[in-house]
Coordinates of C-alpha atoms in Angstrom, one line a residue:
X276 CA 0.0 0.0 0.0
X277 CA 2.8 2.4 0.5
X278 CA 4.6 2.0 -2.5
X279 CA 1.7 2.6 -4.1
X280 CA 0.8 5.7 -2.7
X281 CA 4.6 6.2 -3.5
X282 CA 3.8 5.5 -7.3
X283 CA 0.8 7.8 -7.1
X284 CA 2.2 10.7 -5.3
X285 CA 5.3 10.5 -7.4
X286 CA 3.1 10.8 -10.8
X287 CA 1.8 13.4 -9.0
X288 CA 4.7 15.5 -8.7
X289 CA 5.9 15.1 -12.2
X290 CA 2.7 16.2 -13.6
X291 CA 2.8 19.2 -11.8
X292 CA 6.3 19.9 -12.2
X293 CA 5.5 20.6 -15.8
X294 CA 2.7 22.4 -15.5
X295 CA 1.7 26.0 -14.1
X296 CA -0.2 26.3 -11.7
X297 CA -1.8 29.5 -9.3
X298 CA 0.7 30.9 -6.5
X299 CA -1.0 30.4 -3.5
X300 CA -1.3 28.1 -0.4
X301 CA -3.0 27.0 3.4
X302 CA -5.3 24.8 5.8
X303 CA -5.4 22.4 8.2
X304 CA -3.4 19.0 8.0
X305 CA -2.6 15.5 9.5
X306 CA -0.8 12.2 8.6
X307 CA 0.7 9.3 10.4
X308 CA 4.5 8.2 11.8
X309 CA 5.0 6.1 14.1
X310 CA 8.5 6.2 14.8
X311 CA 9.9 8.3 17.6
X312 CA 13.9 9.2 18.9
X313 CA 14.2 10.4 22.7
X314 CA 17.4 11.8 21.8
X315 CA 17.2 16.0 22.0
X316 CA 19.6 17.6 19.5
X317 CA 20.6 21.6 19.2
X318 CA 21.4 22.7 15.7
X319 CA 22.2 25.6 14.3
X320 CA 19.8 26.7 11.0
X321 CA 21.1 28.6 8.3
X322 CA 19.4 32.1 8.2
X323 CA 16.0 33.1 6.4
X324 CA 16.2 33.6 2.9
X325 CA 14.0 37.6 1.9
X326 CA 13.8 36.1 -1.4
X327 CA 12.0 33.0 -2.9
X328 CA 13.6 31.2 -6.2
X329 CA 11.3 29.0 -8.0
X330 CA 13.3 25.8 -7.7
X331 CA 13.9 26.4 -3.7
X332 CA 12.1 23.4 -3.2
X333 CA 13.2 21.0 -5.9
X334 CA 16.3 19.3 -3.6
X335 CA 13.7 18.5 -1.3
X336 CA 11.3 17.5 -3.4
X337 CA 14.0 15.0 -5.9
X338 CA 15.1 13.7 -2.5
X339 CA 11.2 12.2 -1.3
X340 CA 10.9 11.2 -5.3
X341 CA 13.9 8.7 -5.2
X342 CA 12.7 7.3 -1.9
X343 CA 16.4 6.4 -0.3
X344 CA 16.0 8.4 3.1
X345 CA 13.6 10.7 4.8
X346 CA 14.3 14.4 4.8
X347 CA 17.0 15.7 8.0
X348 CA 15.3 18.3 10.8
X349 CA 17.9 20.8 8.5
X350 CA 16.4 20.1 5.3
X351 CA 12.5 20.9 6.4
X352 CA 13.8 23.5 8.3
X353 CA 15.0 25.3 5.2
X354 CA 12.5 24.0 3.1
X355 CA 9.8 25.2 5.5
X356 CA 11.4 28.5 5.8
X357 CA 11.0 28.8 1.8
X358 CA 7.3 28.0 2.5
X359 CA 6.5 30.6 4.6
X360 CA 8.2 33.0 2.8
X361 CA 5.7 32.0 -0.3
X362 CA 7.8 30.1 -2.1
X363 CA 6.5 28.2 -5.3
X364 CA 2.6 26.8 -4.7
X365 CA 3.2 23.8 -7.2
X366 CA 6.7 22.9 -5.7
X367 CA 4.4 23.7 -1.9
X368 CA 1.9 21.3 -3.1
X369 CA 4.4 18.5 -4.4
X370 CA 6.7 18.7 -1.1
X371 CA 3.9 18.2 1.0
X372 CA 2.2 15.5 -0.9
X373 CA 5.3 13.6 -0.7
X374 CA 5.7 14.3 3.2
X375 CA 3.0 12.4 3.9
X376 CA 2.9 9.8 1.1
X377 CA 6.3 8.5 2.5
X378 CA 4.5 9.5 6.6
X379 CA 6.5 12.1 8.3
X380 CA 9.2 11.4 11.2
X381 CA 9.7 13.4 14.2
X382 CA 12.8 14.7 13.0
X383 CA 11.0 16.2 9.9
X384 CA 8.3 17.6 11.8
X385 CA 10.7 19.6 14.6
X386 CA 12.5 21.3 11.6
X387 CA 9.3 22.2 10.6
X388 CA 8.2 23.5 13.8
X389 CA 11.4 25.3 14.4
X390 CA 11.3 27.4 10.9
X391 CA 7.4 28.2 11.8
X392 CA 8.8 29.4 15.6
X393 CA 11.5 31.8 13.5
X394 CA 8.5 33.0 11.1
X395 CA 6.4 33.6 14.2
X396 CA 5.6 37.0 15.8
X397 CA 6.5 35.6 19.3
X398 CA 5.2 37.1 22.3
X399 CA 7.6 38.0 25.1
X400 CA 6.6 37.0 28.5
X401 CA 9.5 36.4 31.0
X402 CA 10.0 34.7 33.9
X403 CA 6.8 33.2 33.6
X404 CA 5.7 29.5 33.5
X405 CA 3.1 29.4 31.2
X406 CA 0.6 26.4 29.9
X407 CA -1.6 26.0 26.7
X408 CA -4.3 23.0 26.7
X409 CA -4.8 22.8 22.7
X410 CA -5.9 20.1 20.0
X411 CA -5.1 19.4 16.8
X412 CA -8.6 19.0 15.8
X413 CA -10.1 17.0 13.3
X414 CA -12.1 14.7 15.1
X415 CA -15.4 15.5 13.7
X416 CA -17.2 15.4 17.2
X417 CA -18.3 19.4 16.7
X418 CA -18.3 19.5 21.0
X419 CA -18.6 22.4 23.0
X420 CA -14.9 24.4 23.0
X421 CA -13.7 21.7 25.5
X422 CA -9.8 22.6 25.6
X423 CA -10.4 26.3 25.6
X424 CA -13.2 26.7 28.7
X425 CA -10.5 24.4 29.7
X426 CA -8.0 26.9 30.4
X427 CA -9.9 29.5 31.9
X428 CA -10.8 26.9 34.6
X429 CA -6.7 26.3 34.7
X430 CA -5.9 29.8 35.3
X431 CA -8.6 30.0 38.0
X432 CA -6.8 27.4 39.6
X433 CA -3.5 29.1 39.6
X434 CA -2.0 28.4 36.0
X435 CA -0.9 31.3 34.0
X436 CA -2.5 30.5 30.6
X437 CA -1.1 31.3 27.1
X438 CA -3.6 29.8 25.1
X439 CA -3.3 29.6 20.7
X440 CA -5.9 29.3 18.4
X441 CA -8.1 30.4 15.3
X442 CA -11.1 30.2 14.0
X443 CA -12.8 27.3 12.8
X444 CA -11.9 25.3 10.2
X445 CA -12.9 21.8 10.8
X446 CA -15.7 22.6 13.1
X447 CA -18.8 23.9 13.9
X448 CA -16.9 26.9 16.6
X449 CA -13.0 27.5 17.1
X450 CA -11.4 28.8 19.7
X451 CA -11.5 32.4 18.1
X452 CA -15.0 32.2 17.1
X453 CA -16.4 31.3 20.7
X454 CA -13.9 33.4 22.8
X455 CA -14.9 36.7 20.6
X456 CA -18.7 35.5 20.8
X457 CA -18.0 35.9 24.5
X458 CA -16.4 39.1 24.6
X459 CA -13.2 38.5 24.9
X460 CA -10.6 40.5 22.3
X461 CA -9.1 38.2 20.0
X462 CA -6.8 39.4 18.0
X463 CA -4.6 41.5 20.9
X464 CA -1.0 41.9 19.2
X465 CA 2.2 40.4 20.8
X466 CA 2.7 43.1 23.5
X467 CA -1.0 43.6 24.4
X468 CA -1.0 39.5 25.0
X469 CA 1.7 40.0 27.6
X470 CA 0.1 42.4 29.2
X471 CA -3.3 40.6 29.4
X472 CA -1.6 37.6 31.2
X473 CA -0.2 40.1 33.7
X474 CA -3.3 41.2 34.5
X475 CA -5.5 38.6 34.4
X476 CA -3.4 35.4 34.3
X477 CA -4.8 34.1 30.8
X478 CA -4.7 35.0 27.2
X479 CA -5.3 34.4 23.6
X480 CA -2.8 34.5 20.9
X481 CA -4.9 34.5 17.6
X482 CA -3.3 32.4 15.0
X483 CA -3.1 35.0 11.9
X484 CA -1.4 37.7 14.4
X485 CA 1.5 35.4 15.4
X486 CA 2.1 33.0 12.4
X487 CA 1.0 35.5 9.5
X488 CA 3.5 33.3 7.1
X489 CA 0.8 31.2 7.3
X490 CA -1.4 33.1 4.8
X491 CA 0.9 32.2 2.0
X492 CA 0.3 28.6 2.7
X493 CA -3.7 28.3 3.4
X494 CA -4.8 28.3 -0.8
X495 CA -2.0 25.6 -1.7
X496 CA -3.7 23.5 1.4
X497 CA -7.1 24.3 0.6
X498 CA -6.5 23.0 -3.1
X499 CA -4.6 19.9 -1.9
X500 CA -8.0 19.2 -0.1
X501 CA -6.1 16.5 2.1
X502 CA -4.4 16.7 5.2
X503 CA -0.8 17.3 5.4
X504 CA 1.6 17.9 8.2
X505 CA 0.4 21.6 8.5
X506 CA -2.9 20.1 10.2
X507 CA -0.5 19.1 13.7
X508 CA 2.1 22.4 13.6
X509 CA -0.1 24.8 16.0
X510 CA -0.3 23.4 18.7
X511 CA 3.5 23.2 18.9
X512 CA 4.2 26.2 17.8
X513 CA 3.0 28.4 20.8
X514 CA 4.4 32.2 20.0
X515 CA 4.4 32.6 23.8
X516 CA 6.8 29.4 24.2
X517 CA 4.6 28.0 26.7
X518 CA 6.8 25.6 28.8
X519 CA 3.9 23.3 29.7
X520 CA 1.3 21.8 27.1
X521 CA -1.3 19.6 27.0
X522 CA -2.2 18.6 23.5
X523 CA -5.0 16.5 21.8
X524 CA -4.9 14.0 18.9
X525 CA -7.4 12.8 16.9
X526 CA -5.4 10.0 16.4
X527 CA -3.6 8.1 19.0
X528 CA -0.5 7.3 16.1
X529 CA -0.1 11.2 16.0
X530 CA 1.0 10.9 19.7
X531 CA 4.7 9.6 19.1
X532 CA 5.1 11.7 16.4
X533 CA 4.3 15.2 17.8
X534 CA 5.7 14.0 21.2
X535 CA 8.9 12.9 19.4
X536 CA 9.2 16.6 17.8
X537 CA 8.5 18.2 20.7
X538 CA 11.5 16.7 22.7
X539 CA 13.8 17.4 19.3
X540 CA 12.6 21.1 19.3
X541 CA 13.2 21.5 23.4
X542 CA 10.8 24.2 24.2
X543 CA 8.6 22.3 27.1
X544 CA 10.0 21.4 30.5
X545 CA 6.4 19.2 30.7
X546 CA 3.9 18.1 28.2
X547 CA 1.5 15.2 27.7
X548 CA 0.1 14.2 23.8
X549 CA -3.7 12.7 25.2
X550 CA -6.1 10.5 22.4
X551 CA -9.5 10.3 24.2
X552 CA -12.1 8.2 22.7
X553 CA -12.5 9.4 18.9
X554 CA -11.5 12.9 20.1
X555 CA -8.9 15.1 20.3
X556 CA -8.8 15.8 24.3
X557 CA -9.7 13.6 27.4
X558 CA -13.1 13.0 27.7
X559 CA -16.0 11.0 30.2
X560 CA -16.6 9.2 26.9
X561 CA -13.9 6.3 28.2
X562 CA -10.2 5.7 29.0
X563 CA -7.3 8.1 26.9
X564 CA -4.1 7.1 26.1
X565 CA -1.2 9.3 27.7
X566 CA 2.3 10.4 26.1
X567 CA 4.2 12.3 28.7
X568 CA 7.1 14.1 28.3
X569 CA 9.4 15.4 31.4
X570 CA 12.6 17.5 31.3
X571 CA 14.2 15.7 34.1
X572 CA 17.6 17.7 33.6
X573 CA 19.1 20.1 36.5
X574 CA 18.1 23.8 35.5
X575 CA 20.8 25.2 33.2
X576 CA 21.3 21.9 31.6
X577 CA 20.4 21.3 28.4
X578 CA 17.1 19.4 28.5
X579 CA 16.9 15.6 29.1
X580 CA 13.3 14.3 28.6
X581 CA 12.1 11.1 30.4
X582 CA 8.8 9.3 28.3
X583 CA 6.1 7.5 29.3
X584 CA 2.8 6.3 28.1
X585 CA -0.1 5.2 30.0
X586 CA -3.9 4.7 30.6
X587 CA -6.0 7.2 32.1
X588 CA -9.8 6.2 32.8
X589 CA -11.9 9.1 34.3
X590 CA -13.9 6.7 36.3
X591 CA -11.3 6.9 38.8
X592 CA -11.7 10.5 39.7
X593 CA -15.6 10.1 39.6
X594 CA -16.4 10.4 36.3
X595 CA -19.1 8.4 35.4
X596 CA -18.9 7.5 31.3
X597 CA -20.6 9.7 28.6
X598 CA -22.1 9.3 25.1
X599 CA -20.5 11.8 22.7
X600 CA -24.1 13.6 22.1
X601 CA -23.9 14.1 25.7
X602 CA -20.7 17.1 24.8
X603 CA -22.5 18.3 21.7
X604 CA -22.2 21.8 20.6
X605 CA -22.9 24.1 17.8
X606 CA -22.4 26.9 16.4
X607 CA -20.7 29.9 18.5
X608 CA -23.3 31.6 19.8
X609 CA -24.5 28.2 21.6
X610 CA -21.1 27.4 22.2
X611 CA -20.6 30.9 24.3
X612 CA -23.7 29.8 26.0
X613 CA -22.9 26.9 26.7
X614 CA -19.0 28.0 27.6
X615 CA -20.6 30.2 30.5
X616 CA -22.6 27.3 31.9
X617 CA -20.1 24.8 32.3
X618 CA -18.0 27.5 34.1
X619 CA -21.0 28.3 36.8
X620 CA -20.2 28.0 40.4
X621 CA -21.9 25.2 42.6
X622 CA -22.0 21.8 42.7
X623 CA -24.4 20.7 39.9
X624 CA -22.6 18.4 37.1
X625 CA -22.9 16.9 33.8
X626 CA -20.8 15.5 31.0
X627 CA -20.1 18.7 29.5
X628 CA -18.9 19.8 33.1
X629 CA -17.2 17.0 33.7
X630 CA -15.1 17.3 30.6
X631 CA -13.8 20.7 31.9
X632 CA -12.7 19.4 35.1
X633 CA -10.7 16.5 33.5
X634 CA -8.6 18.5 30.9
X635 CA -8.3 21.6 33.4
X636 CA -7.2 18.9 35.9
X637 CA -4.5 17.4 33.5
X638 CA -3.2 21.2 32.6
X639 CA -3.0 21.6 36.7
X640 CA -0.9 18.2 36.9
X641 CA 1.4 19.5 34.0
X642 CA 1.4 23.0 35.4
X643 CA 3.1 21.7 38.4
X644 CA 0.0 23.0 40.5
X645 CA -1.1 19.3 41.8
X646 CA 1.2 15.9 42.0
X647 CA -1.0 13.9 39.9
X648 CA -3.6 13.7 37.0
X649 CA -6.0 13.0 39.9
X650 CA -5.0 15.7 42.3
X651 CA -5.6 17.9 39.5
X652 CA -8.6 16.7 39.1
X653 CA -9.5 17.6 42.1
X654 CA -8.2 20.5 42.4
X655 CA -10.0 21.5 39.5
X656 CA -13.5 20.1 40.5
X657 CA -13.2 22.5 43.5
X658 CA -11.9 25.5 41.6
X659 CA -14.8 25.3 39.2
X660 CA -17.6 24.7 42.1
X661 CA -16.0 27.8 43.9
X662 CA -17.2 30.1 40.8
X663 CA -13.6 31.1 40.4
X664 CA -13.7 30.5 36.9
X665 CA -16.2 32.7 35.5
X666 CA -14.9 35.4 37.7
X667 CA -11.5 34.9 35.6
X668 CA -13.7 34.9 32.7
X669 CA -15.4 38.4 33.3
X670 CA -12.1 39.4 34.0
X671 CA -10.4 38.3 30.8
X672 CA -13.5 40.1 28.8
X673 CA -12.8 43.1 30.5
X674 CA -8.9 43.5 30.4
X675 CA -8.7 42.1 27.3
X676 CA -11.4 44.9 25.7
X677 CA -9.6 47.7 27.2
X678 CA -6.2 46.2 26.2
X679 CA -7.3 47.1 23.2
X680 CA -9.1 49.7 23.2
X681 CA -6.3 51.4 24.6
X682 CA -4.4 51.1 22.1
X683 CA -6.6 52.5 19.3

């Protein structure tokens, strides 16, 4: 079956190659490698090109073709930093058909995460730990915004949130959509994100503000009209560097991979990649499968990780199982609804509830806020009956409006 698709994407490319074709390019993505190194390396990357040539690509490209090796963390780095500075869309369109026709490794994928972090327009927040909860997406489930009332809960417990998103574009309501539904400004620039989480401990960093490379990629994606490794970047690509993640797959193969990458790239002291049960986050819907990732190294060193993977069934904090209409959603003015009502004080519960308290609780473990998954948990649950979280809610609307505002 692989050398077929091989065969297929290989015709591919050399059909295109001779052909012209519109310059554009972008989307979501996903693919599937298996194959994960715990080894972290530090390499320096030539620097970014300010022009594009029309063959930048073809090395890359002939090197997938004849099918002797993958591509090095180097070579997608430079290839990826061509991309994003709107290189060729045919030569876009071949590399990443190839990527996945031959399944990307994690060494691959950190090169690629590593020229997106050089495109991005970071955000500067010192001294600070700070934790994203974030999914790839792609599950098809159309939930409420699970990972991002999440966070909010999180920072009401005592995390300092940095949280990444964008609008939809595999569901029924982003991140974006329902957070700016709610009140909250989106689409605060680098400096005004700093100063939100100063103020109110949680923020949002809107996709198209930090990674605006992006845009040159989105019509080459949209036209490919399959996932490609662009589908998994994001959520490893925080601008704020956020030293703690959790991270959702909706596939539990996609776990080593992005796990693998993350160690490569060395930008998290504590992460865990989490496949629920057909979604992309831990859920009352049954038992998730647990990557973690631990820099175990004395501060100063260069980072060590220690891996692990595990079961984590919700029934043992409580959670009684779910169907998946039971975490339903819609569009984002029920979302927002629904957003504020799973954040309510007291202690009343439901799926939807539950849901919070189990991925807030896993951000609170990873923190460093709780010892374990089911500490957090717990410290969660009590957080979120206190009414603590919409209070950080309210809060984030307000600071975050006159963020902005202020600087009209």
């Amino acid at each position: 079956m692989l050398q077929s698709c091989k065969a297929v994407a290989t015709s591919l490319i050399f059909s295109l190659l001779h052909k012209t074709a519109p310059s554009t390019a972008f989307v979501h993505t996903t693919f599937t490698a298996f194959t994960t190194k715990t080894t972290t390396t530090t390499t320096s990357f030539p620097p970014k090109r300010t022009t594009m040539s029309s063959a930048s690509l073809k090395p890359y490209i002939e090197t997938l073709i004849e099918g002797k090796r993958h591509l090095t963390s180097e070579e997608t780095h430079a290839a990826f930093t061509e991309i994003l500075n709107g290189a060729d869309a045919v030569q876009v369109g071949s590399l990443l058909t190839l990527l996945r026709a031959r399944e990307e490794t994690p060494e691959e994928i950190a090169g690629m995460v590593r020229a997106m972090n050089d495109a991005c327009n970071s955000v500067t927040i010192p001294n600070t730990k700070l934790l994203d909860i974030v999914g790839t997406g792609g599950d098809g489930a159309d939930t409420i915004n699970i990972s991002t009332a999440s966070v909010v809960l999180a920072a009401a417990a005592g995390c300092t949130v940095a949280k990444a998103g964008n609008r939809s574009v595999s569901s029924a309501c982003g991140s974006a959509d329902v957070l700016e539904t709610l009140g909250v400004a989106v689409d605060l620039q680098p400096e005004q994100v700093a100063e939100c989480v100063a103020e109110c401990g949680v923020a949002f960093m809107f996709a198209p503000v930090n990674h605006p490379a992006m845009r040159h990629v989105a019509p080459v994606r949209k036209k490919l009209g399959v996932r490609t490794c662009f589908n998994i970047l994001g959520p490893m690509t925080n601008a704020a560097a956020a030293q703690r993640a959790v991270i959702g797959v909706f596939h539990e193969g996609l776990a080593p991979l992005m796990a693998g990458a993350l160690k490569a790239v060395g930008r998290v002291d504590h992460a865990v990649v989490i496949h629920g049960v057909g979604l992309d986050e831990i859920s009352p819907l049954g038992p998730a499968t647990i990557l973690e990732i631990k820099n175990i190294a004395p501060e100063g060193e260069p980072r060590q990780y220690e891996e692990k993977t595990y079961q984590f069934d919700p029934e043992t904090v409580g959670v009684p199982r779910c169907v998946v209409e039971d975490l339903k959603g819609g569009g984002p003015e029920q979302n927002a609804e629904e957003f504020k009502k799973v954040l309510l004080g007291g202690s009343h519960t439901d799926a939807k509830r539950d849901a919070i308290v189990l991925n807030a609780g896993v951000g609170c473990y990873v923190y460093g806020a709780a010892e374990t998954i089911e500490e957090g948990c717990a410290l969660a649950r009590k957080t979120l009956e206190s009414g603590k979280a919409t209070e950080v809610l309210q809060k984030w609307i307000e600071s975050s409006q006159r963020i902005k505002k202020s600087a009209a």
